[in-house]
Amino acid sequence: MTITVDQPRQHKPQSFDDFLDRYGGDNRYELIDGEVFDFEPTGSHEEVAALITTKICVQIETAGLPWFVLQRGILRPENIGMTAFRPDVAVIDRNQLTKEMYWSEQSILTLGSSIKFVAEVVSGNWQNDYSRKVEDYAVLGIPEYWIADHAGLGGTRHIGKPKQPTLSTCTLVKGEYEIQQLRGNQSIISPTFPNLKLTAEQVLNAGR
């Protein structure tokens, strides 16, 4: 399997407006501290994201929640400069969208209160998923964040040694994430979706 390493697209810091003009319509790109990253997701990456989306949509429908999974959107935190995240999976609270200043014209979110759940499927630049996004998603108050490292790319301090596919579930407690590493047939315990029946193996093997 070929893994594409994410690389910054330019050396000059880019503003959010410039990023939106050039890359706003392409989900392959996101902006972090003025650097544009091209993810070029593999087929396996997309299959893992699709499985998570499918399972989550069933939970939303069954529970009758006023939520949906955002297909093409940008998370632009107002308190974090020159940054625009594109989560692989993001569950949005429809009732909160009236507070979003851009939503009526563009699929841009600025408030963590609009987002109930986020999942990232790890690609080449795993540092952003394990470090930067863990910090920023916690600051935004996003209750639950999954890091699906289906190829075992993360650093050993995040997924252990020897490296192996790992699903890290991050639950917000008093403003910080408590992180649990899951592998194999270990069951996923989701506070956002308490009736979810899913194992780490099912998620991580979706692209195989």
mmCIF file of C-alpha atoms in Angstrom:
data_model
loop_
_atom_site.group_PDB
_atom_site.id
_atom_site.type_symbol
_atom_site.label_atom_id
_atom_site.label_comp_id
_atom_site.label_asym_id
_atom_site.label_seq_id
_atom_site.Cartn_x
_atom_site.Cartn_y
_atom_site.Cartn_z
ATOM 1 C CA MET A 1 0.000 0.000 0.000
ATOM 2 C CA THR A 2 1.316 3.429 -0.921
ATOM 3 C CA ILE A 3 1.077 6.153 1.687
ATOM 4 C CA THR A 4 1.316 9.717 0.451
ATOM 5 C CA VAL A 5 3.160 12.045 2.788
ATOM 6 C CA ASP A 6 1.382 15.340 3.323
ATOM 7 C CA GLN A 7 3.550 18.276 2.346
ATOM 8 C CA PRO A 8 3.111 22.016 2.737
ATOM 9 C CA ARG A 9 2.226 23.562 -0.608
ATOM 10 C CA GLN A 10 4.173 26.809 -0.156
ATOM 11 C CA HIS A 11 6.663 28.527 2.140
ATOM 12 C CA LYS A 12 4.977 31.924 2.354
ATOM 13 C CA PRO A 13 2.250 31.991 5.051
ATOM 14 C CA GLN A 14 -1.168 32.090 3.458
ATOM 15 C CA SER A 15 -4.214 33.887 4.826
ATOM 16 C CA PHE A 16 -7.546 32.162 5.193
ATOM 17 C CA ASP A 17 -9.074 34.280 2.434
ATOM 18 C CA ASP A 18 -6.275 33.374 0.017
ATOM 19 C CA PHE A 19 -6.639 29.714 0.953
ATOM 20 C CA LEU A 20 -10.390 29.851 0.379
ATOM 21 C CA ASP A 21 -9.974 31.494 -3.020
ATOM 22 C CA ARG A 22 -7.484 28.903 -4.211
ATOM 23 C CA TYR A 23 -8.439 25.690 -2.413
ATOM 24 C CA GLY A 24 -11.911 26.253 -0.992
ATOM 25 C CA GLY A 25 -13.600 23.794 -3.328
ATOM 26 C CA ASP A 26 -11.122 20.937 -2.928
ATOM 27 C CA ASN A 27 -11.300 18.685 0.134
ATOM 28 C CA ARG A 28 -7.705 17.553 -0.338
ATOM 29 C CA TYR A 29 -6.316 20.726 1.204
ATOM 30 C CA GLU A 30 -6.323 22.301 4.641
ATOM 31 C CA LEU A 31 -4.559 25.268 6.201
ATOM 32 C CA ILE A 32 -2.571 25.053 9.438
ATOM 33 C CA ASP A 33 -0.747 28.138 10.698
ATOM 34 C CA GLY A 34 -0.524 29.553 7.198
ATOM 35 C CA GLU A 35 0.762 26.328 5.586
ATOM 36 C CA VAL A 36 -1.360 24.516 3.027
ATOM 37 C CA PHE A 37 -1.261 20.731 3.257
ATOM 38 C CA ASP A 38 -2.225 18.423 0.389
ATOM 39 C CA PHE A 39 -3.446 15.083 1.712
ATOM 40 C CA GLU A 40 -4.042 13.149 -1.527
ATOM 41 C CA PRO A 41 -5.953 10.483 0.442
ATOM 42 C CA THR A 42 -5.458 6.849 -0.489
ATOM 43 C CA GLY A 43 -8.354 4.533 -1.225
ATOM 44 C CA SER A 44 -7.887 2.861 2.160
ATOM 45 C CA HIS A 45 -8.095 6.244 3.877
ATOM 46 C CA GLU A 46 -11.429 6.938 2.182
ATOM 47 C CA GLU A 47 -12.828 3.508 3.033
ATOM 48 C CA VAL A 48 -12.092 3.962 6.735
ATOM 49 C CA ALA A 49 -13.717 7.403 6.724
ATOM 50 C CA ALA A 50 -16.724 6.006 4.855
ATOM 51 C CA LEU A 51 -17.252 3.204 7.373
ATOM 52 C CA ILE A 52 -17.176 5.623 10.301
ATOM 53 C CA THR A 53 -19.619 7.895 8.481
ATOM 54 C CA THR A 54 -22.002 5.022 7.743
ATOM 55 C CA LYS A 55 -22.050 3.733 11.314
ATOM 56 C CA ILE A 56 -22.498 7.231 12.758
ATOM 57 C CA CYS A 57 -25.337 8.083 10.349
ATOM 58 C CA VAL A 58 -27.236 4.989 11.502
ATOM 59 C CA GLN A 59 -26.905 6.120 15.118
ATOM 60 C CA ILE A 60 -28.115 9.630 14.304
ATOM 61 C CA GLU A 61 -31.115 8.317 12.361
ATOM 62 C CA THR A 62 -32.061 5.712 14.957
ATOM 63 C CA ALA A 63 -31.917 8.192 17.827
ATOM 64 C CA GLY A 64 -33.756 10.889 15.859
ATOM 65 C CA LEU A 65 -31.065 13.464 16.588
ATOM 66 C CA PRO A 66 -31.016 16.878 14.832
ATOM 67 C CA TRP A 67 -27.498 16.159 13.603
ATOM 68 C CA PHE A 68 -25.866 15.320 10.287
ATOM 69 C CA VAL A 69 -22.444 14.354 8.949
ATOM 70 C CA LEU A 70 -20.801 17.200 7.050
ATOM 71 C CA GLN A 71 -19.591 16.020 3.640
ATOM 72 C CA ARG A 72 -17.699 19.059 2.403
ATOM 73 C CA GLY A 73 -16.875 21.692 4.960
ATOM 74 C CA ILE A 74 -14.216 23.786 6.612
ATOM 75 C CA LEU A 75 -13.673 24.345 10.323
ATOM 76 C CA ARG A 76 -12.168 27.792 10.776
ATOM 77 C CA PRO A 77 -11.739 28.452 14.512
ATOM 78 C CA GLU A 78 -12.009 32.194 15.129
ATOM 79 C CA ASN A 79 -9.431 32.101 17.917
ATOM 80 C CA ILE A 80 -6.791 30.266 15.848
ATOM 81 C CA GLY A 81 -5.143 32.372 13.147
ATOM 82 C CA MET A 82 -4.532 31.254 9.543
ATOM 83 C CA THR A 83 -5.983 27.805 10.128
ATOM 84 C CA ALA A 84 -8.766 25.911 8.359
ATOM 85 C CA PHE A 85 -9.286 22.261 9.240
ATOM 86 C CA ARG A 86 -11.160 19.757 7.066
ATOM 87 C CA PRO A 87 -12.137 16.869 9.351
ATOM 88 C CA ASP A 88 -12.573 13.524 7.617
ATOM 89 C CA VAL A 89 -15.809 13.009 9.560
ATOM 90 C CA ALA A 90 -17.639 15.771 11.430
ATOM 91 C CA VAL A 91 -21.049 15.503 13.091
ATOM 92 C CA ILE A 92 -22.866 18.816 13.093
ATOM 93 C CA ASP A 93 -25.693 19.988 15.360
ATOM 94 C CA ARG A 94 -28.268 21.546 13.027
ATOM 95 C CA ASN A 95 -29.747 23.576 15.905
ATOM 96 C CA GLN A 96 -26.481 25.477 16.364
ATOM 97 C CA LEU A 97 -26.101 26.630 12.774
ATOM 98 C CA THR A 98 -28.043 29.866 13.302
ATOM 99 C CA LYS A 99 -25.017 31.069 15.281
ATOM 100 C CA GLU A 100 -22.607 30.397 12.406
ATOM 101 C CA MET A 101 -21.874 33.616 10.504
ATOM 102 C CA TYR A 102 -20.848 32.010 7.198
ATOM 103 C CA TRP A 103 -23.146 28.990 7.034
ATOM 104 C CA SER A 104 -25.977 30.508 4.994
ATOM 105 C CA GLU A 105 -23.578 31.129 2.096
ATOM 106 C CA GLN A 106 -20.667 28.713 2.620
ATOM 107 C CA SER A 107 -20.066 25.451 4.469
ATOM 108 C CA ILE A 108 -17.669 27.097 6.929
ATOM 109 C CA LEU A 109 -17.938 26.533 10.688
ATOM 110 C CA THR A 110 -16.272 28.727 13.299
ATOM 111 C CA LEU A 111 -17.767 27.473 16.571
ATOM 112 C CA GLY A 112 -16.891 24.289 18.388
ATOM 113 C CA SER A 113 -20.439 24.220 19.796
ATOM 114 C CA SER A 114 -21.706 23.308 16.310
ATOM 115 C CA ILE A 115 -19.670 20.079 16.283
ATOM 116 C CA LYS A 116 -20.588 17.024 18.351
ATOM 117 C CA PHE A 117 -18.010 14.537 17.036
ATOM 118 C CA VAL A 118 -14.921 14.511 14.814
ATOM 119 C CA ALA A 119 -12.846 11.692 13.339
ATOM 120 C CA GLU A 120 -9.554 11.954 11.477
ATOM 121 C CA VAL A 121 -8.054 9.119 9.434
ATOM 122 C CA VAL A 122 -4.276 9.350 9.763
ATOM 123 C CA SER A 123 -2.233 9.997 6.632
ATOM 124 C CA GLY A 124 1.426 10.885 6.106
ATOM 125 C CA ASN A 125 1.538 13.974 8.297
ATOM 126 C CA TRP A 126 0.339 12.203 11.438
ATOM 127 C CA GLN A 127 1.724 14.907 13.712
ATOM 128 C CA ASN A 128 -1.217 17.196 12.966
ATOM 129 C CA ASP A 129 -3.773 14.560 13.957
ATOM 130 C CA TYR A 130 -2.042 13.479 17.153
ATOM 131 C CA SER A 131 -0.777 16.828 18.417
ATOM 132 C CA ARG A 132 -2.139 19.967 16.838
ATOM 133 C CA LYS A 133 -5.716 18.802 16.372
ATOM 134 C CA VAL A 134 -5.871 17.157 19.795
ATOM 135 C CA GLU A 135 -5.074 20.536 21.316
ATOM 136 C CA ASP A 136 -7.258 22.673 19.058
ATOM 137 C CA TYR A 137 -10.314 20.413 19.051
ATOM 138 C CA ALA A 138 -10.155 20.320 22.852
ATOM 139 C CA VAL A 139 -9.940 24.124 23.040
ATOM 140 C CA LEU A 140 -12.981 24.316 20.758
ATOM 141 C CA GLY A 141 -14.875 22.044 23.142
ATOM 142 C CA ILE A 142 -15.576 19.214 20.699
ATOM 143 C CA PRO A 143 -16.790 16.396 22.994
ATOM 144 C CA GLU A 144 -15.356 13.413 21.121
ATOM 145 C CA TYR A 145 -12.491 12.952 18.659
ATOM 146 C CA TRP A 146 -11.308 9.722 17.030
ATOM 147 C CA ILE A 147 -7.897 9.201 15.429
ATOM 148 C CA ALA A 148 -8.066 6.190 13.108
ATOM 149 C CA ASP A 149 -4.464 5.180 12.375
ATOM 150 C CA HIS A 150 -5.229 2.227 10.096
ATOM 151 C CA ALA A 151 -1.660 1.984 8.746
ATOM 152 C CA GLY A 152 0.160 2.447 12.080
ATOM 153 C CA LEU A 153 1.900 5.651 10.998
ATOM 154 C CA GLY A 154 1.887 7.597 14.260
ATOM 155 C CA GLY A 155 4.851 8.070 16.555
ATOM 156 C CA THR A 156 5.573 5.374 19.117
ATOM 157 C CA ARG A 157 4.548 7.643 21.986
ATOM 158 C CA HIS A 158 1.064 7.739 20.460
ATOM 159 C CA ILE A 159 0.567 4.130 19.302
ATOM 160 C CA GLY A 160 3.276 2.220 21.136
ATOM 161 C CA LYS A 161 6.156 0.034 19.994
ATOM 162 C CA PRO A 162 6.160 -1.906 17.766
ATOM 163 C CA LYS A 163 3.866 0.286 15.726
ATOM 164 C CA GLN A 164 0.518 -1.207 14.808
ATOM 165 C CA PRO A 165 -2.879 0.004 13.610
ATOM 166 C CA THR A 166 -4.540 1.867 16.467
ATOM 167 C CA LEU A 167 -7.783 3.707 17.065
ATOM 168 C CA SER A 168 -7.368 6.482 19.629
ATOM 169 C CA THR A 169 -10.612 7.763 21.128
ATOM 170 C CA CYS A 170 -10.411 11.165 22.780
ATOM 171 C CA THR A 171 -13.131 12.169 25.246
ATOM 172 C CA LEU A 172 -13.316 15.737 26.547
ATOM 173 C CA VAL A 173 -13.113 15.929 30.347
ATOM 174 C CA LYS A 174 -12.741 19.327 32.035
ATOM 175 C CA GLY A 175 -11.360 20.939 28.901
ATOM 176 C CA GLU A 176 -8.814 18.245 28.038
ATOM 177 C CA TYR A 177 -9.007 14.967 26.152
ATOM 178 C CA GLU A 178 -8.691 11.663 27.912
ATOM 179 C CA ILE A 179 -7.229 9.327 25.287
ATOM 180 C CA GLN A 180 -7.744 5.578 25.031
ATOM 181 C CA GLN A 181 -5.897 3.386 22.540
ATOM 182 C CA LEU A 182 -7.903 0.536 21.026
ATOM 183 C CA ARG A 183 -6.840 -2.381 18.844
ATOM 184 C CA GLY A 184 -8.183 -5.703 17.632
ATOM 185 C CA ASN A 185 -11.624 -6.707 18.882
ATOM 186 C CA GLN A 186 -11.715 -4.104 21.658
ATOM 187 C CA SER A 187 -15.102 -2.398 21.731
ATOM 188 C CA ILE A 188 -15.414 1.323 21.156
ATOM 189 C CA ILE A 189 -17.176 3.162 23.977
ATOM 190 C CA SER A 190 -18.621 6.378 22.596
ATOM 191 C CA PRO A 191 -20.243 8.888 24.970
ATOM 192 C CA THR A 192 -21.752 10.650 21.947
ATOM 193 C CA PHE A 193 -23.264 7.448 20.529
ATOM 194 C CA PRO A 194 -23.800 5.126 23.522
ATOM 195 C CA ASN A 195 -25.618 2.469 21.447
ATOM 196 C CA LEU A 196 -22.829 2.158 18.901
ATOM 197 C CA LYS A 197 -21.717 -1.455 18.411
ATOM 198 C CA LEU A 198 -18.298 -1.294 16.804
ATOM 199 C CA THR A 199 -14.795 -2.601 17.422
ATOM 200 C CA ALA A 200 -11.442 -1.009 16.685
ATOM 201 C CA GLU A 201 -10.700 -3.825 14.239
ATOM 202 C CA GLN A 202 -13.828 -3.119 12.204
ATOM 203 C CA VAL A 203 -12.795 0.505 11.778
ATOM 204 C CA LEU A 204 -9.093 -0.083 11.127
ATOM 205 C CA ASN A 205 -9.657 -2.973 8.687
ATOM 206 C CA ALA A 206 -12.249 -1.136 6.608
ATOM 207 C CA GLY A 207 -9.668 -0.263 3.978
ATOM 208 C CA ARG A 208 -8.209 -3.763 3.629
#
